């Protein structure tokens, strides 16, 4: 016997009686044009690109990538041409919350399946959109929203639903990974950022990437599907990578570590510890394998242990692979697994060793002041590193602590930062060790 | 509008009107009992384990693991109790072709979905069983058949269908990986095999693992879903790991490599190059990361580049994660993506550098005889390695060649093996380099 819900799903099944699934692209930029290219290159039977929507569409129709769009497709800058048409699947590749959200709501309500790569939209509105999709018996899929062409989202949804995943960490922003892995070989932040901008890896305003907001959206999506925990992205702690300096890689190496922007989350009863920040990663950890724009996600489950997904996350074509794979699934009537999700409080606290880097005008008594401030909050020093060859009046040195809470360290740093001899705000990084437990 | 096929799928949808999906386990061994444990631990709503079938079932009902089976479930040693019941999903965890195949055909024909971890069955009969499932509008899923708890199969099916994957390589036999990664640290084959048997990683008769037949079945499944190429497992070349010796790891290290059992396949027009063999892997390659019983699969696509999946492939609980994830998907009416598959001719030839290890009773002229035999077939020597400290009357040394065909090398080895001074059959290993192209 069928449930009403199942009947609805079938009523709205993508494969129509004439055997052709009609598809509209919203947004013909980097990913949108690559989707057209992949579709043109493989000629998937039964799938027809019938509409391309973009503002100022004439520019797009005249672009080189337009050759991948079938001549029968309609180019339009009027969204109603899509929403009021008989297309079966709407692929949204514009990005941003507005107007994407409103348009996708209309599409879902009109019984159209939606495929999107829009991580901000899914992070902030995913649950509500999913509910709307279910109500109308259609699919909302977003395999490209995290790690682009690496099938992390389908892998978790279809392959880890049977586990109880309690922890995950990822390198999910290719721009930050490119910058930090170049800095690992000695380059300075500002130089590498400029290169990244020239190569098209970083935006003119790089804040969304380097300050962690892009990764935070992805972390929230991963938490929802792997940890079954709904987090408010605005409540997830972020820390910029822009204060990491070349010297930090020198000290990290001395500690057998490197530095990456890590997005991590961990279930702790009814709370979730979550944070996006540059962190020290032991060179022996799989997370340290990720170079250049590569993405990597590691999940830890009670039954299955650690699972690693990695590959090229960013760029038009890898992302288009995820979008087209979603489209194929939807057009065949495949239905994504639905997992239960709960709203969860979030904290940025982790119980972890910490790396503290100071730049001081060296005077007697500095180490004892720092040690005193740390002792006062109960943080134990694990090591003190000071490399030779730096001027006394601008001396960088490093303290590592035994595992303690990030908030505790921050309290000590608050008072240490006020010392006269401190030339910069001290840099505090968590160390990602496998034994890490939340407080 | 719905197609007839879709209507059938819904008619046979797993979720029944009373909201409970009834599940039978065939086989209550390592994986079967772990599936019961995972189901008991997470209490997935709407799923009820109603039957446990095993031969001699009293033993099983009295075992410690029986506590994970609901008291309402029926224990039986009569397969008809399952096949003629109203169970919705049959989970097959017995292994082997017979009687599993016949029973699953009956289950599918009776409108029951099938979940299985049986790689031999899926490698040899997967296409035919899939056709039978489609005919009866039910699902046949086998996410656990490759790499156990690592979602390689769902990841490829749901997430890479949009790419054109042309090449894949994997470490898919945990036993071989355990043996070879222990040998990497200096141990001898025979000792490690014994340890593996004591730890339960290897069977009393280890042939299926060490001679490559287990990995070959997995390679054929991966070829089908990723390369869309149907191979006859019996035609895929295999080479045993049992002739690899501790000395080979010494020489491999000198070449910045390690040795692993690699299963690889590559599309070449209408043919597929496929081989399961111990190979030299550069330490810089992700494939060298895999230690102990870990599994790893790397796919290479035209659009998305390389994607890496890794984690704990073997063991009851990781494998049960894949089985239960499949069960969840099926019970929600999720439908696996169907990709087109073509029968393909297979060859074990690869154009690759080769590693040749000889053990000789050292006499003048040996190197020139070997070089002569290689020159005769057109293989160029790349390096000649001979470590000090070995007796002249039992001297191991190594020759590496520039890329050439495996068959060409084998022809030279055939004549070299006949030299009087050869104390063992020379060992020939392919070197897995990223630039590898098939002939
Ligand atoms: N690029 C990647 O590697 C990657 C990876 C994963 C996910 N994604 C996601 O994929 C989506 C698209 O990214 P992208 O890199 O393709 O961006 P993009 O190159 O900027 O393309 C966006 C396209 O949408 C159009 N567009 C944007 N806002 C619009 C509006 N309000 N009305 C009409 N048209 C609008 C743009 O037109 P104009 O040309 O007029 O601006 C442009 O053609 C984003 O959600 C992004 O986060 C991208
Ligand atoms: N173990 C792993 O790590 C792993 C990983 C991936 C996939 N798999 C696959 O999962 C399946 C099960 O593996 P396993 O490790 O659980 O094997 P197992 O421990 O040997 O369990 C098999 C169970 O099925 C029963 N059985 C076997 N043949 C039978 C027959 N003809 N009639 C009735 N009962 C029969 C066995 O009963 P007896 O006790 O009487 O022999 C045993 O209880 C296999 O296909 C295997 O390839 C296993």
mmCIF file of N, CA and C in Angstrom, chain A residues 1-2 6 10 15-17 37-38 41-42 44 149-151 154-155 158-164 289 303-304 306-312 317-318 321 324-325 328-329 332 334-335 337-338, chain B residues 1-2 6 10 15-17 37-38 41-42 44 149-151 154-155 158-164 289 303-304 306-312 317-318 321 324-325 328-329 332 334-335 337-338:
data_model
loop_
_atom_site.group_PDB
_atom_site.id
_atom_site.type_symbol
_atom_site.label_atom_id
_atom_site.label_comp_id
_atom_site.label_asym_id
_atom_site.label_seq_id
_atom_site.Cartn_x
_atom_site.Cartn_y
_atom_site.Cartn_z
ATOM 1 N N UNK A 1 0.840 -1.214 0.000
ATOM 2 C CA UNK A 1 0.000 0.000 0.000
ATOM 3 C C UNK A 1 0.874 1.263 0.000
ATOM 4 N N UNK A 2 0.362 2.302 -0.596
ATOM 5 C CA UNK A 2 1.128 3.541 -0.660
ATOM 6 C C UNK A 2 0.625 4.551 0.347
ATOM 7 N N UNK A 6 3.759 9.263 -0.580
ATOM 8 C CA UNK A 6 4.383 8.595 -1.709
ATOM 9 C C UNK A 6 3.623 8.841 -3.000
ATOM 10 N N UNK A 10 5.052 10.627 -6.498
ATOM 11 C CA UNK A 10 5.009 10.069 -7.827
ATOM 12 C C UNK A 10 4.270 10.997 -8.768
ATOM 13 N N UNK A 15 10.043 12.385 -14.412
ATOM 14 C CA UNK A 15 9.986 11.812 -15.753
ATOM 15 C C UNK A 15 8.551 11.903 -16.276
ATOM 16 N N UNK A 16 8.373 12.702 -17.278
ATOM 17 C CA UNK A 16 7.032 12.926 -17.787
ATOM 18 C C UNK A 16 6.654 11.855 -18.793
ATOM 19 N N UNK A 17 5.371 11.857 -19.177
ATOM 20 C CA UNK A 17 4.884 10.785 -20.051
ATOM 21 C C UNK A 17 5.600 10.781 -21.405
ATOM 22 N N UNK A 37 27.804 22.806 -20.318
ATOM 23 C CA UNK A 37 28.879 22.106 -21.018
ATOM 24 C C UNK A 37 28.846 20.598 -20.729
ATOM 25 N N UNK A 38 28.693 20.249 -19.444
ATOM 26 C CA UNK A 38 28.661 18.825 -19.071
ATOM 27 C C UNK A 38 27.445 18.138 -19.700
ATOM 28 N N UNK A 41 28.142 17.637 -23.305
ATOM 29 C CA UNK A 41 29.204 16.668 -23.575
ATOM 30 C C UNK A 41 28.766 15.230 -23.437
ATOM 31 N N UNK A 42 27.776 14.969 -22.593
ATOM 32 C CA UNK A 42 27.421 13.565 -22.350
ATOM 33 C C UNK A 42 26.076 13.164 -22.925
ATOM 34 N N UNK A 44 22.845 13.109 -21.948
ATOM 35 C CA UNK A 44 22.067 12.192 -21.125
ATOM 36 C C UNK A 44 20.683 12.032 -21.737
ATOM 37 N N UNK A 149 32.517 18.966 -6.417
ATOM 38 C CA UNK A 149 32.475 17.682 -7.100
ATOM 39 C C UNK A 149 32.751 16.464 -6.240
ATOM 40 N N UNK A 150 33.055 16.638 -4.976
ATOM 41 C CA UNK A 150 33.305 15.484 -4.097
ATOM 42 C C UNK A 150 31.974 15.063 -3.478
ATOM 43 N N UNK A 151 31.560 13.832 -3.671
ATOM 44 C CA UNK A 151 30.202 13.457 -3.230
ATOM 45 C C UNK A 151 30.090 13.247 -1.723
ATOM 46 N N UNK A 154 25.866 13.345 -0.929
ATOM 47 C CA UNK A 154 25.208 12.063 -1.213
ATOM 48 C C UNK A 154 25.831 10.907 -0.445
ATOM 49 N N UNK A 155 27.143 10.928 -0.256
ATOM 50 C CA UNK A 155 27.797 9.845 0.493
ATOM 51 C C UNK A 155 27.280 9.760 1.915
ATOM 52 N N UNK A 158 23.255 8.864 1.787
ATOM 53 C CA UNK A 158 22.909 7.513 1.349
ATOM 54 C C UNK A 158 23.741 6.455 2.039
ATOM 55 N N UNK A 159 24.916 6.820 2.551
ATOM 56 C CA UNK A 159 25.823 5.778 3.007
ATOM 57 C C UNK A 159 26.166 5.802 4.480
ATOM 58 N N UNK A 160 25.813 6.863 5.200
ATOM 59 C CA UNK A 160 26.147 6.904 6.622
ATOM 60 C C UNK A 160 24.925 7.063 7.512
ATOM 61 N N UNK A 161 23.733 7.026 6.915
ATOM 62 C CA UNK A 161 22.506 7.162 7.706
ATOM 63 C C UNK A 161 22.393 6.094 8.776
ATOM 64 N N UNK A 162 23.008 4.954 8.550
ATOM 65 C CA UNK A 162 22.930 3.861 9.514
ATOM 66 C C UNK A 162 23.897 4.002 10.673
ATOM 67 N N UNK A 163 24.834 4.953 10.578
ATOM 68 C CA UNK A 163 25.797 5.134 11.664
ATOM 69 C C UNK A 163 25.290 6.220 12.609
ATOM 70 N N UNK A 164 25.943 6.360 13.745
ATOM 71 C CA UNK A 164 25.675 7.529 14.570
ATOM 72 C C UNK A 164 26.944 8.378 14.511
ATOM 73 N N UNK A 289 46.785 16.217 4.371
ATOM 74 C CA UNK A 289 47.051 15.803 2.990
ATOM 75 C C UNK A 289 46.533 16.817 1.980
ATOM 76 N N UNK A 303 29.916 3.421 14.810
ATOM 77 C CA UNK A 303 30.074 2.057 14.308
ATOM 78 C C UNK A 303 31.109 1.954 13.191
ATOM 79 N N UNK A 304 31.140 2.954 12.318
ATOM 80 C CA UNK A 304 31.982 2.847 11.125
ATOM 81 C C UNK A 304 33.330 3.525 11.252
ATOM 82 N N UNK A 306 36.195 6.429 11.209
ATOM 83 C CA UNK A 306 36.456 7.601 10.368
ATOM 84 C C UNK A 306 36.283 7.284 8.890
ATOM 85 N N UNK A 307 35.610 8.191 8.194
ATOM 86 C CA UNK A 307 35.472 8.090 6.750
ATOM 87 C C UNK A 307 35.991 9.397 6.152
ATOM 88 N N UNK A 308 36.823 9.294 5.131
ATOM 89 C CA UNK A 308 37.425 10.472 4.503
ATOM 90 C C UNK A 308 36.907 10.614 3.068
ATOM 91 N N UNK A 309 36.474 11.821 2.730
ATOM 92 C CA UNK A 309 36.120 12.164 1.350
ATOM 93 C C UNK A 309 37.067 13.277 0.916
ATOM 94 N N UNK A 310 37.685 13.166 -0.250
ATOM 95 C CA UNK A 310 38.462 14.324 -0.676
ATOM 96 C C UNK A 310 38.554 14.439 -2.186
ATOM 97 N N UNK A 311 38.916 15.618 -2.642
ATOM 98 C CA UNK A 311 39.025 15.865 -4.077
ATOM 99 C C UNK A 311 38.911 17.344 -4.376
ATOM 100 N N UNK A 312 38.714 17.643 -5.656
ATOM 101 C CA UNK A 312 38.630 19.038 -6.059
ATOM 102 C C UNK A 312 37.237 19.568 -5.798
ATOM 103 N N UNK A 317 33.646 23.136 -13.404
ATOM 104 C CA UNK A 317 33.349 21.783 -13.865
ATOM 105 C C UNK A 317 33.162 20.772 -12.737
ATOM 106 N N UNK A 318 34.049 20.740 -11.714
ATOM 107 C CA UNK A 318 33.774 19.815 -10.609
ATOM 108 C C UNK A 318 32.399 20.087 -9.972
ATOM 109 N N UNK A 321 29.642 18.691 -11.995
ATOM 110 C CA UNK A 321 29.478 17.232 -11.851
ATOM 111 C C UNK A 321 28.439 16.935 -10.772
ATOM 112 N N UNK A 324 24.907 18.014 -12.056
ATOM 113 C CA UNK A 324 24.353 17.102 -13.064
ATOM 114 C C UNK A 324 24.037 15.735 -12.430
ATOM 115 N N UNK A 325 24.863 15.286 -11.484
ATOM 116 C CA UNK A 325 24.566 14.022 -10.799
ATOM 117 C C UNK A 325 23.234 14.135 -10.047
ATOM 118 N N UNK A 328 20.453 13.998 -12.600
ATOM 119 C CA UNK A 328 20.196 12.625 -13.059
ATOM 120 C C UNK A 328 19.359 11.874 -12.040
ATOM 121 N N UNK A 329 19.737 12.008 -10.769
ATOM 122 C CA UNK A 329 19.016 11.303 -9.713
ATOM 123 C C UNK A 329 17.555 11.748 -9.687
ATOM 124 N N UNK A 332 15.420 10.607 -12.563
ATOM 125 C CA UNK A 332 15.054 9.187 -12.537
ATOM 126 C C UNK A 332 14.056 8.891 -11.429
ATOM 127 N N UNK A 334 14.722 9.271 -8.318
ATOM 128 C CA UNK A 334 15.432 8.896 -7.101
ATOM 129 C C UNK A 334 15.111 9.925 -6.026
ATOM 130 N N UNK A 335 15.005 9.454 -4.806
ATOM 131 C CA UNK A 335 14.571 10.310 -3.723
ATOM 132 C C UNK A 335 15.674 10.287 -2.683
ATOM 133 N N UNK A 337 17.468 10.362 0.888
ATOM 134 C CA UNK A 337 17.077 9.867 2.208
ATOM 135 C C UNK A 337 16.773 11.065 3.118
ATOM 136 N N UNK A 338 15.703 10.955 3.890
ATOM 137 C CA UNK A 338 15.401 12.017 4.857
ATOM 138 C C UNK A 338 15.813 11.552 6.238
ATOM 139 N N UNK B 1 2.788 13.029 -15.343
ATOM 140 C CA UNK B 1 2.359 11.661 -15.682
ATOM 141 C C UNK B 1 3.391 10.631 -15.241
ATOM 142 N N UNK B 2 2.894 9.474 -14.849
ATOM 143 C CA UNK B 2 3.806 8.418 -14.403
ATOM 144 C C UNK B 2 4.026 7.386 -15.504
ATOM 145 N N UNK B 6 7.364 3.396 -13.024
ATOM 146 C CA UNK B 6 7.275 4.135 -11.766
ATOM 147 C C UNK B 6 6.095 3.663 -10.930
ATOM 148 N N UNK B 10 6.170 2.090 -7.034
ATOM 149 C CA UNK B 10 5.432 2.557 -5.884
ATOM 150 C C UNK B 10 4.571 1.451 -5.306
ATOM 151 N N UNK B 15 7.513 1.077 2.302
ATOM 152 C CA UNK B 15 6.751 1.570 3.450
ATOM 153 C C UNK B 15 5.296 1.149 3.306
ATOM 154 N N UNK B 16 4.867 0.293 4.190
ATOM 155 C CA UNK B 16 3.518 -0.244 4.062
ATOM 156 C C UNK B 16 2.513 0.672 4.745
ATOM 157 N N UNK B 17 1.241 0.389 4.495
ATOM 158 C CA UNK B 17 0.194 1.273 5.006
ATOM 159 C C UNK B 17 0.217 1.352 6.532
ATOM 160 N N UNK B 37 22.708 -5.460 15.866
ATOM 161 C CA UNK B 37 23.189 -4.562 16.919
ATOM 162 C C UNK B 37 22.955 -3.090 16.557
ATOM 163 N N UNK B 38 23.306 -2.719 15.337
ATOM 164 C CA UNK B 38 23.125 -1.327 14.909
ATOM 165 C C UNK B 38 21.638 -0.962 14.903
ATOM 166 N N UNK B 41 20.565 -0.484 18.433
ATOM 167 C CA UNK B 41 21.166 0.671 19.087
ATOM 168 C C UNK B 41 20.514 1.980 18.701
ATOM 169 N N UNK B 42 19.973 2.059 17.500
ATOM 170 C CA UNK B 42 19.473 3.359 17.055
ATOM 171 C C UNK B 42 17.956 3.439 16.956
ATOM 172 N N UNK B 44 15.550 2.815 14.673
ATOM 173 C CA UNK B 44 15.036 3.587 13.540
ATOM 174 C C UNK B 44 13.524 3.403 13.472
ATOM 175 N N UNK B 149 32.034 0.034 5.224
ATOM 176 C CA UNK B 149 31.424 1.236 5.769
ATOM 177 C C UNK B 149 31.767 2.526 5.045
ATOM 178 N N UNK B 150 32.619 2.480 4.049
ATOM 179 C CA UNK B 150 32.959 3.703 3.307
ATOM 180 C C UNK B 150 31.980 3.851 2.141
ATOM 181 N N UNK B 151 31.257 4.950 2.078
ATOM 182 C CA UNK B 151 30.184 5.047 1.072
ATOM 183 C C UNK B 151 30.703 5.304 -0.342
ATOM 184 N N UNK B 154 27.380 4.323 -2.891
ATOM 185 C CA UNK B 154 26.398 5.411 -2.987
ATOM 186 C C UNK B 154 27.023 6.715 -3.461
ATOM 187 N N UNK B 155 28.264 6.986 -3.074
ATOM 188 C CA UNK B 155 28.918 8.219 -3.507
ATOM 189 C C UNK B 155 29.067 8.267 -5.023
ATOM 190 N N UNK B 158 25.308 8.256 -6.702
ATOM 191 C CA UNK B 158 24.512 9.470 -6.521
ATOM 192 C C UNK B 158 25.301 10.727 -6.839
ATOM 193 N N UNK B 159 26.631 10.635 -6.763
ATOM 194 C CA UNK B 159 27.398 11.874 -6.832
ATOM 195 C C UNK B 159 28.340 12.003 -8.009
ATOM 196 N N UNK B 160 28.581 10.933 -8.753
ATOM 197 C CA UNK B 160 29.505 11.039 -9.882
ATOM 198 C C UNK B 160 28.866 10.659 -11.213
ATOM 199 N N UNK B 161 27.564 10.405 -11.183
ATOM 200 C CA UNK B 161 26.864 10.039 -12.424
ATOM 201 C C UNK B 161 26.994 11.106 -13.495
ATOM 202 N N UNK B 162 27.188 12.353 -13.067
ATOM 203 C CA UNK B 162 27.296 13.449 -14.020
ATOM 204 C C UNK B 162 28.680 13.575 -14.639
ATOM 205 N N UNK B 163 29.646 12.865 -14.102
ATOM 206 C CA UNK B 163 31.002 12.958 -14.662
ATOM 207 C C UNK B 163 31.218 11.829 -15.666
ATOM 208 N N UNK B 164 32.308 11.885 -16.399
ATOM 209 C CA UNK B 164 32.694 10.739 -17.203
ATOM 210 C C UNK B 164 33.953 10.179 -16.558
ATOM 211 N N UNK B 289 48.571 6.356 1.622
ATOM 212 C CA UNK B 289 48.105 6.760 2.959
ATOM 213 C C UNK B 289 47.444 5.604 3.708
ATOM 214 N N UNK B 303 35.605 15.680 -15.793
ATOM 215 C CA UNK B 303 35.219 17.023 -15.335
ATOM 216 C C UNK B 303 35.616 17.282 -13.885
ATOM 217 N N UNK B 304 35.484 16.264 -13.032
ATOM 218 C CA UNK B 304 35.667 16.500 -11.601
ATOM 219 C C UNK B 304 37.049 16.134 -11.097
ATOM 220 N N UNK B 306 40.171 13.943 -9.651
ATOM 221 C CA UNK B 306 40.285 12.811 -8.730
ATOM 222 C C UNK B 306 39.417 12.997 -7.493
ATOM 223 N N UNK B 307 38.729 11.936 -7.112
ATOM 224 C CA UNK B 307 37.952 11.923 -5.877
ATOM 225 C C UNK B 307 38.435 10.733 -5.055
ATOM 226 N N UNK B 308 38.697 10.972 -3.769
ATOM 227 C CA UNK B 308 39.205 9.922 -2.889
ATOM 228 C C UNK B 308 38.167 9.593 -1.821
ATOM 229 N N UNK B 309 37.893 8.301 -1.634
ATOM 230 C CA UNK B 309 37.059 7.820 -0.532
ATOM 231 C C UNK B 309 37.951 6.922 0.323
ATOM 232 N N UNK B 310 37.947 7.110 1.639
ATOM 233 C CA UNK B 310 38.693 6.122 2.419
ATOM 234 C C UNK B 310 38.141 5.960 3.817
ATOM 235 N N UNK B 311 38.533 4.873 4.458
ATOM 236 C CA UNK B 311 38.046 4.585 5.795
ATOM 237 C C UNK B 311 38.140 3.107 6.094
ATOM 238 N N UNK B 312 37.484 2.697 7.178
ATOM 239 C CA UNK B 312 37.538 1.297 7.580
ATOM 240 C C UNK B 312 36.555 0.504 6.754
ATOM 241 N N UNK B 317 30.881 -4.164 12.207
ATOM 242 C CA UNK B 317 30.125 -2.927 12.424
ATOM 243 C C UNK B 317 30.237 -1.918 11.277
ATOM 244 N N UNK B 318 31.446 -1.655 10.756
ATOM 245 C CA UNK B 318 31.487 -0.759 9.586
ATOM 246 C C UNK B 318 30.630 -1.290 8.431
ATOM 247 N N UNK B 321 27.026 -0.629 8.978
ATOM 248 C CA UNK B 321 26.622 0.761 8.704
ATOM 249 C C UNK B 321 26.121 0.878 7.263
ATOM 250 N N UNK B 324 22.726 -1.010 6.924
ATOM 251 C CA UNK B 324 21.603 -0.299 7.542
ATOM 252 C C UNK B 324 21.303 0.999 6.774
ATOM 253 N N UNK B 325 22.331 1.654 6.258
ATOM 254 C CA UNK B 325 22.085 2.853 5.451
ATOM 255 C C UNK B 325 21.281 2.500 4.206
ATOM 256 N N UNK B 328 17.715 1.893 5.278
ATOM 257 C CA UNK B 328 16.994 3.149 5.508
ATOM 258 C C UNK B 328 16.542 3.758 4.182
ATOM 259 N N UNK B 329 17.455 3.766 3.213
ATOM 260 C CA UNK B 329 17.130 4.356 1.917
ATOM 261 C C UNK B 329 15.969 3.595 1.282
ATOM 262 N N UNK B 332 12.589 4.101 2.860
ATOM 263 C CA UNK B 332 11.963 5.401 2.594
ATOM 264 C C UNK B 332 11.522 5.537 1.147
ATOM 265 N N UNK B 334 13.555 5.444 -1.315
ATOM 266 C CA UNK B 334 14.616 6.023 -2.133
ATOM 267 C C UNK B 334 15.012 5.008 -3.184
ATOM 268 N N UNK B 335 15.353 5.506 -4.348
ATOM 269 C CA UNK B 335 15.633 4.631 -5.474
ATOM 270 C C UNK B 335 17.038 4.955 -5.950
ATOM 271 N N UNK B 337 20.171 5.458 -8.359
ATOM 272 C CA UNK B 337 20.297 5.927 -9.736
ATOM 273 C C UNK B 337 20.691 4.743 -10.622
ATOM 274 N N UNK B 338 20.082 4.657 -11.786
ATOM 275 C CA UNK B 338 20.472 3.603 -12.736
ATOM 276 C C UNK B 338 21.317 4.224 -13.827
#
